[in-house]
Tab-separated table of C-alpha atoms and ligand atoms in Angstrom:
chain	number	residue	atom	x	y	z
A	163	MET	CA	-2.038	18.536	-19.535
A	164	ASN	CA	0.898	16.523	-20.822
A	165	TYR	CA	4.364	17.062	-19.441
A	166	ASN	CA	7.555	15.900	-21.064
A	167	LEU	CA	9.325	14.476	-18.030
A	168	GLU	CA	12.709	12.871	-17.698
A	169	VAL	CA	13.383	10.787	-14.590
A	170	LEU	CA	16.329	12.158	-12.620
A	171	ILE	CA	16.059	10.088	-9.414
A	172	THR	CA	13.958	6.927	-9.377
A	173	GLU	CA	11.507	5.887	-6.697
A	174	GLU	CA	13.855	3.067	-5.678
A	175	GLU	CA	16.819	5.416	-5.348
A	176	ILE	CA	14.762	7.789	-3.206
A	177	GLN	CA	13.522	5.027	-0.918
A	178	LYS	CA	17.028	3.608	-0.504
A	179	LYS	CA	18.306	7.045	0.456
A	180	VAL	CA	15.413	7.595	2.876
A	181	LEU	CA	16.424	4.394	4.668
A	182	GLU	CA	20.076	5.464	4.876
A	183	LEU	CA	19.154	8.878	6.247
A	184	ALA	CA	16.740	7.368	8.779
A	185	ASP	CA	19.437	4.924	9.943
A	186	GLN	CA	21.788	7.808	10.635
A	187	ILE	CA	19.041	9.816	12.368
A	188	ASN	CA	18.153	6.793	14.535
A	189	LYS	CA	21.775	6.536	15.660
A	190	ASP	CA	22.220	10.257	16.267
A	191	TYR	CA	19.005	10.680	18.267
A	192	ALA	CA	18.951	7.344	20.121
A	193	GLY	CA	16.848	7.685	23.280
A	194	GLU	CA	15.643	11.188	22.336
A	195	THR	CA	12.399	12.640	20.989
A	196	ILE	CA	12.544	14.549	17.699
A	197	THR	CA	10.115	17.205	16.539
A	198	LEU	CA	10.047	16.882	12.775
A	199	VAL	CA	9.276	20.289	11.305
A	200	GLY	CA	8.059	19.771	7.753
A	201	ILE	CA	8.177	22.721	5.420
A	202	LEU	CA	4.897	23.003	3.580
A	203	THR	CA	4.130	21.966	1.055
A	204	GLY	CA	7.092	20.389	-0.696
A	205	GLY	CA	8.659	18.706	2.337
A	206	VAL	CA	5.595	16.645	3.244
A	207	MET	CA	6.128	13.596	1.029
A	208	PHE	CA	9.732	13.198	2.164
A	209	MET	CA	8.833	13.762	5.825
A	210	VAL	CA	6.144	11.081	5.784
A	211	ASP	CA	8.436	8.459	4.223
A	212	LEU	CA	11.334	9.395	6.481
A	213	ALA	CA	9.189	9.288	9.611
A	214	LYS	CA	8.087	5.738	8.800
A	215	ARG	CA	11.730	4.643	9.005
A	216	ILE	CA	12.572	6.539	12.190
A	217	ASN	CA	12.395	4.380	15.287
A	218	VAL	CA	12.893	7.003	17.998
A	219	GLU	CA	9.924	8.993	19.282
A	220	VAL	CA	8.761	11.728	16.889
A	221	VAL	CA	6.315	14.630	16.967
A	222	PHE	CA	5.030	16.162	13.717
A	223	ASP	CA	4.761	19.892	13.216
A	224	PHE	CA	4.618	21.998	10.063
A	225	ILE	CA	5.548	25.502	9.028
A	226	ASP	CA	4.859	27.342	5.791
A	227	ILE	CA	7.329	29.894	4.485
A	228	SER	CA	7.941	31.340	1.045
A	229	SER	CA	10.913	33.146	-0.377
A	230	TYR	CA	10.676	35.848	-2.962
A	231	GLY	CA	12.672	37.049	-5.883
A	232	GLU	CA	15.913	36.223	-7.548
A	233	LYS	CA	17.461	39.588	-6.696
A	234	ALA	CA	19.136	38.310	-3.602
A	235	ASP	CA	20.667	40.514	-0.998
A	236	ARG	CA	23.317	38.287	0.497
A	237	GLU	CA	23.099	39.902	3.907
A	238	LYS	CA	19.340	39.950	4.303
A	239	ASN	CA	16.727	37.258	4.670
A	240	SER	CA	13.854	39.704	4.883
A	241	ASP	CA	12.370	38.559	1.593
A	242	VAL	CA	11.155	35.367	3.260
A	243	LYS	CA	7.554	35.348	4.415
A	244	LEU	CA	5.998	33.254	7.176
A	245	ASN	CA	2.609	31.990	5.946
A	246	ARG	CA	1.755	29.541	8.710
A	247	ASP	CA	3.484	29.113	12.038
A	248	LEU	CA	4.216	25.982	14.075
A	249	LEU	CA	1.501	24.573	16.314
A	250	PHE	CA	3.727	23.608	19.235
A	251	ASP	CA	6.094	25.239	21.680
A	252	ILE	CA	9.593	24.070	20.727
A	253	GLU	CA	11.538	25.288	23.749
A	254	GLY	CA	13.960	22.555	24.852
A	255	LYS	CA	13.028	20.266	21.939
A	256	ASN	CA	15.169	18.567	19.297
A	257	ILE	CA	14.079	20.151	16.033
A	258	LEU	CA	14.746	18.435	12.732
A	259	ILE	CA	13.675	20.582	9.794
A	260	VAL	CA	12.568	18.452	6.845
A	261	GLU	CA	12.742	20.110	3.448
A	262	ASP	CA	12.412	18.995	-0.160
A	263	ILE	CA	15.213	21.089	-1.649
A	264	VAL	CA	17.739	23.732	-0.665
A	265	ASP	CA	18.163	26.152	-3.540
A	266	THR	CA	19.384	29.665	-2.695
A	267	GLY	CA	19.213	28.666	0.981
A	268	LYS	CA	17.413	31.860	1.946
A	269	SER	CA	14.308	30.114	3.308
A	270	LEU	CA	16.356	27.776	5.463
A	271	LYS	CA	18.651	30.470	6.781
A	272	TYR	CA	15.623	32.511	7.801
A	273	LEU	CA	13.893	29.505	9.332
A	274	GLN	CA	16.908	28.407	11.371
A	275	GLN	CA	17.268	31.893	12.842
A	276	TYR	CA	13.535	32.123	13.497
A	277	LEU	CA	13.378	28.774	15.282
A	278	LYS	CA	16.469	29.466	17.384
A	279	LEU	CA	14.691	32.458	18.941
A	280	ARG	CA	12.347	29.962	20.589
A	281	LYS	CA	15.182	28.251	22.438
A	282	PRO	CA	15.003	24.683	21.138
A	283	LYS	CA	17.577	22.242	22.487
A	284	THR	CA	18.946	21.482	19.005
A	285	VAL	CA	18.127	22.485	15.421
A	286	LYS	CA	19.248	20.339	12.511
A	287	LEU	CA	18.350	20.253	8.853
A	288	CYS	CA	17.427	17.320	6.642
A	289	SER	CA	16.882	17.944	2.929
A	290	LEU	CA	16.241	15.448	0.169
A	291	LEU	CA	17.860	17.611	-2.501
A	292	ASN	CA	20.461	20.351	-2.725
A	293	LYS	CA	21.428	22.659	-5.582
A	294	PRO	CA	24.848	23.905	-4.396
A	295	SER	CA	25.410	26.042	-7.491
A	296	LYS	CA	22.436	28.259	-6.590
A	297	ARG	CA	23.470	29.085	-3.019
A	298	LEU	CA	23.189	32.734	-1.988
A	299	VAL	CA	23.731	32.426	1.765
A	300	GLU	CA	26.825	31.424	3.651
A	301	ASN	CA	27.367	28.659	6.180
A	302	LEU	CA	24.158	26.751	5.681
A	303	LYS	CA	24.858	23.282	6.994
A	304	ILE	CA	22.676	20.432	5.742
A	305	ASP	CA	23.053	17.790	8.454
A	306	TYR	CA	21.268	15.049	6.506
A	307	LEU	CA	21.296	15.301	2.723
A	308	GLY	CA	19.836	12.995	0.112
A	309	PHE	CA	21.267	14.140	-3.227
A	310	ASP	CA	23.230	17.031	-4.685
A	311	ILE	CA	21.762	17.926	-8.076
A	312	GLU	CA	22.651	20.245	-10.925
A	313	ASN	CA	20.904	23.518	-11.519
A	314	LYS	CA	17.779	22.080	-13.140
A	315	PHE	CA	14.141	22.650	-12.246
A	316	VAL	CA	12.906	19.432	-10.720
A	317	VAL	CA	9.425	18.148	-9.895
A	318	GLY	CA	7.800	15.257	-8.084
A	319	TYR	CA	8.020	13.683	-4.645
A	320	GLY	CA	6.654	16.889	-3.119
A	321	LEU	CA	8.184	19.368	-5.552
A	322	ASP	CA	5.747	21.224	-7.766
A	323	TYR	CA	5.427	22.799	-11.166
A	324	ASP	CA	2.729	25.447	-10.734
A	325	GLN	CA	1.385	23.461	-7.727
A	326	LYS	CA	1.122	20.286	-9.792
A	327	LEU	CA	3.156	17.059	-10.094
A	328	ARG	CA	3.882	16.861	-6.348
A	329	ASN	CA	2.424	13.359	-6.277
A	330	LEU	CA	4.978	11.734	-8.591
A	331	PRO	CA	6.858	9.022	-6.678
A	332	TYR	CA	10.147	9.989	-8.389
A	333	ILE	CA	12.114	13.189	-9.081
A	334	GLY	CA	11.817	14.362	-12.665
A	335	VAL	CA	12.981	17.222	-14.844
A	336	VAL	CA	10.428	19.054	-16.974
A	337	LYS	CA	11.754	19.271	-20.518
R	180	IMP	P1	15.416	28.705	-1.298
R	180	IMP	O1	16.444	27.693	-0.883
R	180	IMP	O2	15.087	29.701	-0.252
R	180	IMP	O3	15.800	29.360	-2.603
R	180	IMP	O4	14.032	28.031	-1.592
R	180	IMP	C1	13.861	26.713	-1.684
R	180	IMP	C2	12.419	26.442	-2.068
R	180	IMP	O5	12.189	26.780	-3.457
R	180	IMP	C3	12.164	24.960	-1.958
R	180	IMP	O6	11.666	24.624	-0.708
R	180	IMP	C4	11.170	24.724	-3.063
R	180	IMP	O7	9.867	24.929	-2.548
R	180	IMP	C5	11.475	25.769	-4.104
R	180	IMP	N1	12.304	25.198	-5.192
R	180	IMP	C6	13.628	25.408	-5.393
R	180	IMP	N2	14.078	24.730	-6.458
R	180	IMP	C7	13.015	24.046	-6.953
R	180	IMP	C8	12.844	23.133	-8.069
R	180	IMP	O8	13.765	22.783	-8.822
R	180	IMP	N3	11.580	22.632	-8.220
R	180	IMP	C9	10.545	22.966	-7.414
R	180	IMP	N4	10.661	23.804	-6.378
R	180	IMP	C10	11.880	24.346	-6.147
R	181	MG	MG1	9.994	24.015	-0.023
């Protein structure tokens, strides 16, 4: 299958940003242990690269959630489904959620609330991409953000088009 792809963010730009984000994380969590919670599947590529640049102690865990539908109810997050739970007990831990992209924000809002029930010490969010124009939830703070992008469907570096193209080392737009 041939795709007509346009590069939006190059591999070099991504790697430079990963370093900047890791530097900030290293400062903010100096002397602490972080549990990186990668959101399957899209967040994996970013999490792996980020983790390589983090120099405080980290633990890896993963969670799989999916959000449904465009017909958003601004007050509810019930259209988010938990497909696979965390492996570890997160009580008292520093949780850093690692995500590929925040779109409507519904998945992240749900996840933050869900994780807070388990009494972690802190919960922060790190996302490579953000589409602010698509937001349907209020007060979703992205503590560490790579790039704000326009409302375009993007692929690569973890992001898929029908489960494919996740392996591209750059972020592209399917034309
Ligand atoms: P939301 O913020 O709850 O709407 O969901 C975000 C999830 O939708 C992300 O984690 C991605 O898996 C997926 N997603 C959103 N925008 C894109 C895109 O442009 N390309 C690929 N996946 C996307
Ligand atoms: Mg995702």
